[in-house]
PDB file of C-alpha atoms in Angstrom:
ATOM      1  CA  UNK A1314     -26.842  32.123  -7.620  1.00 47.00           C
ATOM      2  CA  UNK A1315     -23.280  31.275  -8.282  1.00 53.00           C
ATOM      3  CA  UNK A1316     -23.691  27.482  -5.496  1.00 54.00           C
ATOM      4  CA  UNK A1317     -27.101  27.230  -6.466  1.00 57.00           C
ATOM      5  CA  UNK A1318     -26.313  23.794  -8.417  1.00 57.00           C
ATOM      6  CA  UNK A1319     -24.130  22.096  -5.797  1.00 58.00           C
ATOM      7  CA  UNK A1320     -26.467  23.231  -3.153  1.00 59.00           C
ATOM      8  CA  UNK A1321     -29.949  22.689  -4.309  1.00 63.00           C
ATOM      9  CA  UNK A1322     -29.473  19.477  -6.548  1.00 61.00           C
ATOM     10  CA  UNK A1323     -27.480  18.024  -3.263  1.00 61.00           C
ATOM     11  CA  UNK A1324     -29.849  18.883  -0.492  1.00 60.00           C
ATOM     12  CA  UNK A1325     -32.993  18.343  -2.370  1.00 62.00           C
ATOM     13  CA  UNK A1326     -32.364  14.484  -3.651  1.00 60.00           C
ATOM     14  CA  UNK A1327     -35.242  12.790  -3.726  1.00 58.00           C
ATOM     15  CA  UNK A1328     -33.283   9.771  -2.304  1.00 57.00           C
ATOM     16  CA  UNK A1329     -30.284   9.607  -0.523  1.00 59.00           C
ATOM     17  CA  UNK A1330     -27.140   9.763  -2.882  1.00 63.00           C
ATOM     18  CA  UNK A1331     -24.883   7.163  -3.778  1.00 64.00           C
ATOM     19  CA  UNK A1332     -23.180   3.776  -2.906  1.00 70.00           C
ATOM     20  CA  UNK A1333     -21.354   5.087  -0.028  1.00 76.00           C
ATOM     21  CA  UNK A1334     -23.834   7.397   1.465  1.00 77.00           C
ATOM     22  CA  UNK A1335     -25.486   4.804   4.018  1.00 79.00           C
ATOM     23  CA  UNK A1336     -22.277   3.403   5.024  1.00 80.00           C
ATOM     24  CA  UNK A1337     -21.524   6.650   6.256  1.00 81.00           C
ATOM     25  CA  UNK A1338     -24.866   7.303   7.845  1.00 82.00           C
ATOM     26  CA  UNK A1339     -24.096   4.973  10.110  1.00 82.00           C
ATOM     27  CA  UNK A1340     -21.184   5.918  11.397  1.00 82.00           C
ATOM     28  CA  UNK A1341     -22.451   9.575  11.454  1.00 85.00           C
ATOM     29  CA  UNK A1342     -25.634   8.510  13.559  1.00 85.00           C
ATOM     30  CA  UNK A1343     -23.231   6.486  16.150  1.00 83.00           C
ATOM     31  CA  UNK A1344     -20.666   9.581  16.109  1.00 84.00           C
ATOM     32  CA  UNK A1345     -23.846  12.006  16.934  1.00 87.00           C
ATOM     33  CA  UNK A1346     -24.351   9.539  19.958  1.00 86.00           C
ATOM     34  CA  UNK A1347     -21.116   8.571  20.804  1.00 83.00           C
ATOM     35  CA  UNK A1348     -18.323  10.753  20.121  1.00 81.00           C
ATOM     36  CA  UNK A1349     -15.223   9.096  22.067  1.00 80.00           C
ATOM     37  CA  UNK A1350     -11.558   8.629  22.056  1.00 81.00           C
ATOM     38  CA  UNK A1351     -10.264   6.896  18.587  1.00 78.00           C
ATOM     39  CA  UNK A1352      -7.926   5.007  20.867  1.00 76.00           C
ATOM     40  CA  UNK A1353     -10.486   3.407  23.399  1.00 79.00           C
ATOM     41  CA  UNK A1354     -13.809   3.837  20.832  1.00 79.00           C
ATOM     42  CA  UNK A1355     -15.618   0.649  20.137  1.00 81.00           C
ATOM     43  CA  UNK A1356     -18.288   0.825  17.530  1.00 80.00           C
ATOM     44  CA  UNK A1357     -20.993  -1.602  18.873  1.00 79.00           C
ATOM     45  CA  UNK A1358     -22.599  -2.832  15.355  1.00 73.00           C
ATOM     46  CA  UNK A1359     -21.622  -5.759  13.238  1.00 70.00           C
ATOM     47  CA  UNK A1360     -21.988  -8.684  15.602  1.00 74.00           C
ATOM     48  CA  UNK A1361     -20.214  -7.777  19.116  1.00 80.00           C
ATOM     49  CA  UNK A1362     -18.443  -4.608  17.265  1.00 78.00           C
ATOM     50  CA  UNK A1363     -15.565  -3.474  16.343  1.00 78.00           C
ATOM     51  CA  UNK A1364     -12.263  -0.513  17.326  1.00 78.00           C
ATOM     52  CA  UNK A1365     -12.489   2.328  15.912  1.00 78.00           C
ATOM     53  CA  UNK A1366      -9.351   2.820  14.670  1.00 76.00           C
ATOM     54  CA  UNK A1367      -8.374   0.868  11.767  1.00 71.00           C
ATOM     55  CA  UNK A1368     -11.935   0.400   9.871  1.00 70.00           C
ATOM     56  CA  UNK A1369     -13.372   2.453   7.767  1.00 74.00           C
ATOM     57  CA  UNK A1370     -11.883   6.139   7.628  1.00 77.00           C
ATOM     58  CA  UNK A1371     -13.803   7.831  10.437  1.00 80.00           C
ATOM     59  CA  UNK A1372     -11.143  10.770  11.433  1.00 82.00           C
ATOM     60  CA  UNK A1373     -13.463  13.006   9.645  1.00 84.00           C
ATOM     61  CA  UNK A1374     -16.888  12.714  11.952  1.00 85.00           C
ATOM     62  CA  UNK A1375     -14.664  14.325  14.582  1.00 85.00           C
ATOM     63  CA  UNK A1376     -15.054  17.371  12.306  1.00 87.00           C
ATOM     64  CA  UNK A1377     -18.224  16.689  12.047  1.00 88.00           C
ATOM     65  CA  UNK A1378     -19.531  16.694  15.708  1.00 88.00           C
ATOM     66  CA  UNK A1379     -20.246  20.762  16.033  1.00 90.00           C
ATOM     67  CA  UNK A1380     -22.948  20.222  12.981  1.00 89.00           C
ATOM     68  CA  UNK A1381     -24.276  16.877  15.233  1.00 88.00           C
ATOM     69  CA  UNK A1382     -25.170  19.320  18.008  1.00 88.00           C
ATOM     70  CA  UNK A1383     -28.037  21.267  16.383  1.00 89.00           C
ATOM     71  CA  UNK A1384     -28.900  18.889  13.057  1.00 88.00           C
ATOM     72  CA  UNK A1385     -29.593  15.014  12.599  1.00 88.00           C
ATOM     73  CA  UNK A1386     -27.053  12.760  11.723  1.00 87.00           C
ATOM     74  CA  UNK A1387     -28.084  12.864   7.371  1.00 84.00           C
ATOM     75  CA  UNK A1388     -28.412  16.669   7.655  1.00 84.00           C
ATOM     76  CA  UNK A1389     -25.263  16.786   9.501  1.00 86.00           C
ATOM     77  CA  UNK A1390     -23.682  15.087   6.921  1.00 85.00           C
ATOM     78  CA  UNK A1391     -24.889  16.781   3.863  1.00 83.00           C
ATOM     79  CA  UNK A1392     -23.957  20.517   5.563  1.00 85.00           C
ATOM     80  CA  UNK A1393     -20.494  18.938   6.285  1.00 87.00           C
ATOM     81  CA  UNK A1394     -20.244  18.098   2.765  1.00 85.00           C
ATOM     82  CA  UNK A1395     -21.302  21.265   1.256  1.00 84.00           C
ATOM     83  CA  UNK A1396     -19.244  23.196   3.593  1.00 88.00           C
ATOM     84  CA  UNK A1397     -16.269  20.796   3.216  1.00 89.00           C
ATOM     85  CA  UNK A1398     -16.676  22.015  -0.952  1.00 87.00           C
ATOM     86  CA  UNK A1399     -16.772  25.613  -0.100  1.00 89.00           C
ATOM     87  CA  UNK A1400     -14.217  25.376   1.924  1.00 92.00           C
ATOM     88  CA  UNK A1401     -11.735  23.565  -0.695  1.00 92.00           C
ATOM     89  CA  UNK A1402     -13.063  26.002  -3.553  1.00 92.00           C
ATOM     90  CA  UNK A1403     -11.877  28.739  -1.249  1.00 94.00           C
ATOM     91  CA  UNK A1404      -8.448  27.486  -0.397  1.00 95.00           C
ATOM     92  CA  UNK A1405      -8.411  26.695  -4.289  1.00 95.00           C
ATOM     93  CA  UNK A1406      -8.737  30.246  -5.485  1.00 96.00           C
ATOM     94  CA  UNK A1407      -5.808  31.641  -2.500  1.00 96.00           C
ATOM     95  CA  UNK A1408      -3.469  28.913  -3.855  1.00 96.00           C
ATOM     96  CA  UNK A1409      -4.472  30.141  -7.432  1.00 96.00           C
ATOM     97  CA  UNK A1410      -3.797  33.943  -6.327  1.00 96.00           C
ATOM     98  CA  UNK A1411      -0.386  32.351  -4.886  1.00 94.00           C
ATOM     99  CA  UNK A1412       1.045  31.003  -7.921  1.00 93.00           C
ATOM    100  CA  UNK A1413      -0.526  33.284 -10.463  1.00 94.00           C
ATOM    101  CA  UNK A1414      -0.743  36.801  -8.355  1.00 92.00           C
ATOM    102  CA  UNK A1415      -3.707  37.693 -10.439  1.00 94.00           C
ATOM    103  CA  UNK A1416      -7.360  37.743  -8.969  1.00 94.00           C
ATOM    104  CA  UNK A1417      -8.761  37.484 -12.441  1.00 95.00           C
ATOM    105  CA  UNK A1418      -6.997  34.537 -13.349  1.00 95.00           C
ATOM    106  CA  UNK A1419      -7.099  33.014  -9.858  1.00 94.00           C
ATOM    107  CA  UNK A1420     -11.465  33.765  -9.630  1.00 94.00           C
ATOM    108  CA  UNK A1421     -11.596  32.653 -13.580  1.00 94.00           C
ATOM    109  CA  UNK A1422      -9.870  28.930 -12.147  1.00 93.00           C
ATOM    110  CA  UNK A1423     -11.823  28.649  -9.093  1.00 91.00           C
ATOM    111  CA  UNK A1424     -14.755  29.247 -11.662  1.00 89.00           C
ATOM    112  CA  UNK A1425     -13.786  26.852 -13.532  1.00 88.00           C
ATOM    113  CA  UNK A1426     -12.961  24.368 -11.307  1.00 87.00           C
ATOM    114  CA  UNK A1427     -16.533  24.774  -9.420  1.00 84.00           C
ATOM    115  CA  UNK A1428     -18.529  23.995 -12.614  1.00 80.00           C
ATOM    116  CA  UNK A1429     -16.154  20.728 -13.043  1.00 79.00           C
ATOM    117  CA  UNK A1430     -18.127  18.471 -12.317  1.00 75.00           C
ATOM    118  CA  UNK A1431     -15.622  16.441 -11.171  1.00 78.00           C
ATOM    119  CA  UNK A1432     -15.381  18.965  -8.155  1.00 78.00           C
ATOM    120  CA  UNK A1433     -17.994  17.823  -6.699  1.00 73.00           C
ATOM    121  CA  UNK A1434     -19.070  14.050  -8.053  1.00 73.00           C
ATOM    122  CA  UNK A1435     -17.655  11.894  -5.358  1.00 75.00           C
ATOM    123  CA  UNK A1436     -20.350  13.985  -2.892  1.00 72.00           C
ATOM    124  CA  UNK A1437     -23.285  14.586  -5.351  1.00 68.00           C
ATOM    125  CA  UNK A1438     -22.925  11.721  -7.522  1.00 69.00           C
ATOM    126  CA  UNK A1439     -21.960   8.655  -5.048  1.00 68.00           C
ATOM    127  CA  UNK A1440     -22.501  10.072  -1.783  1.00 69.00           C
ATOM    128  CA  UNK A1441     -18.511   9.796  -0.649  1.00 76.00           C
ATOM    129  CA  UNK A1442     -18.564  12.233   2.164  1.00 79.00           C
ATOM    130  CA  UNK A1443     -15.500  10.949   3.243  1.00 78.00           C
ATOM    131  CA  UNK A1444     -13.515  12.176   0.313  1.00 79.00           C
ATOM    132  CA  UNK A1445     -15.410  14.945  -0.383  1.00 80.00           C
ATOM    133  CA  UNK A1446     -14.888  16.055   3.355  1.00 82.00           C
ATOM    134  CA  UNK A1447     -10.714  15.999   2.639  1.00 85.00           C
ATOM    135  CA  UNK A1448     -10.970  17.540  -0.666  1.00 87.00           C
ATOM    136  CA  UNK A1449      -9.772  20.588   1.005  1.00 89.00           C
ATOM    137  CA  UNK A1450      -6.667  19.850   2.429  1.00 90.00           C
ATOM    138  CA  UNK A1451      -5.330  19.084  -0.944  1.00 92.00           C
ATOM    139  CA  UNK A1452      -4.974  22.806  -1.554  1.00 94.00           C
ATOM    140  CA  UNK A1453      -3.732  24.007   1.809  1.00 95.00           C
ATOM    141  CA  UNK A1454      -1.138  21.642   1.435  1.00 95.00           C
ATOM    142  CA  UNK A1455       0.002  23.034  -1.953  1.00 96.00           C
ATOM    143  CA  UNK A1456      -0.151  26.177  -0.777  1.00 96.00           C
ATOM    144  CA  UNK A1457       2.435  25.941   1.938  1.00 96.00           C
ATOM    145  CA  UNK A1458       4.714  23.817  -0.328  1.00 96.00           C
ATOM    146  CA  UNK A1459       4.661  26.759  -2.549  1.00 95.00           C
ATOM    147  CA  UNK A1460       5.050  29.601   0.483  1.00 95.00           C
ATOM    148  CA  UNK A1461       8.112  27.099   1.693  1.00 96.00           C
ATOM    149  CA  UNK A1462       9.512  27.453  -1.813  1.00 95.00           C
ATOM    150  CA  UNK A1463       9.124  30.819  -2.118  1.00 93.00           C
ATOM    151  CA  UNK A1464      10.316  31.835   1.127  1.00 94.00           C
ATOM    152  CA  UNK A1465      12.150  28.676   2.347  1.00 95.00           C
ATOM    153  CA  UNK A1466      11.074  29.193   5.785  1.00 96.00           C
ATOM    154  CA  UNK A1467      10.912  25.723   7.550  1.00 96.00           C
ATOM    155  CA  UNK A1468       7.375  26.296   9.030  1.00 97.00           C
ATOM    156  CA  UNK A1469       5.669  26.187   5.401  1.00 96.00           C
ATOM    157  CA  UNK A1470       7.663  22.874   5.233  1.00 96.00           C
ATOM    158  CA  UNK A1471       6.134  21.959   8.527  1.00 96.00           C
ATOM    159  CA  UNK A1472       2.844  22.568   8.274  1.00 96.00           C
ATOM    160  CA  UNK A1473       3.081  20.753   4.645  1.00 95.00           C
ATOM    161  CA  UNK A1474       3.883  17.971   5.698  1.00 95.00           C
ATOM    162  CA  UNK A1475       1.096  18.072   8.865  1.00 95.00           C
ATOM    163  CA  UNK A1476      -1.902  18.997   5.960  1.00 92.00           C
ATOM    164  CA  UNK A1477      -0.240  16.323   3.832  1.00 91.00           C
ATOM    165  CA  UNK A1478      -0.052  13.420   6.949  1.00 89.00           C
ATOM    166  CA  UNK A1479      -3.697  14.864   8.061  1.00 88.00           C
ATOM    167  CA  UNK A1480      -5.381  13.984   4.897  1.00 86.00           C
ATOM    168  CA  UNK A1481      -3.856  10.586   5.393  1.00 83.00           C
ATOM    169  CA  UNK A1482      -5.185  10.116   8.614  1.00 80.00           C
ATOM    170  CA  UNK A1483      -8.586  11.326   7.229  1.00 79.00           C
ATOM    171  CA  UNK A1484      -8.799   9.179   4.044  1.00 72.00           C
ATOM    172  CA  UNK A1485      -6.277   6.790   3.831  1.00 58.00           C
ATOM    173  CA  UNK A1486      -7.822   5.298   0.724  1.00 59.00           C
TER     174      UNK A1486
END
């Protein structure tokens, strides 16, 4: 299998994965309880808690929250972050078939670029769900910078700059 690496070496860690991996286990297991308004959210740990907003980037548990329904928090998680991969290998090989208009060259890149490890470290390596959970956007927002160049049609511009201020909002780091 082509995802067998990611997939299996990921999900079948003997321990949990990574500095940042129980940081975010916590706020995935209060988000699986608690899933309220960033504005008015209070997160009741450390000492009498803090907001929400303005912490540590937590955006991306609201994506999370359909996989909290019928999984446990650390499964949650780990699906998220293997989907979140898929996800940005896909939108990697369509911006690849944008710019090159060639499916060989554009599967050969997304080939490469899934056995780079570098892909994929910041989930399998140090746990960073976080990051690896925005990794996506990066290519959607290339890919309407290059439809707004080619066609210079406002809305690619648009939505650029939405993918671009979304991934800010998800990792501002």
């Amino acid at each position: 299998l082509l995802f067998k690496p990611l997939i299996y070496d990921y999900t079948h860690a003997s321990r949990p994965t990574g500095g940042d991996y129980f940081n975010a286990l916590t706020y995935a297991s209060h988000f699986a309880k608690h899933l309220s308004n960033p504005a008015t959210g209070w997160l009741s740990f450390w000492n009498e808690g803090i907001p929400i907003v303005g912490g540590y980037p937590v955006a991306i548990f609201y994506l999370m929250a359909p996989f909290f329904e019928s999984m446990d928090p650390a499964t949650a998680m780990e699906t998220f972050g293997i989907v979140s991969q898929l996800v940005f290998l896909l939108a990697s090989l369509i911006l690849f078939f944008k710019i090159s208009r060639s499916s060989i060259i554009s599967l050969v890149l997304t080939f490469i670029l899934f056995h780079t490890k570098a892909t994929y470290y910041q989930l399998a390596s140090e746990g960073l769900v976080v990051g690896a959970g925005t990794q996506w956007l990066q290519p959607f927002t290339l890919i309407f910078l290059f439809l707004f160049l080619d066609t210079h049609n406002s809305k690619f511009l648009i939505l650029t700059a939405i993918f671009s201020g979304v991934s800010l909002i998800f990792h501002p780091a």
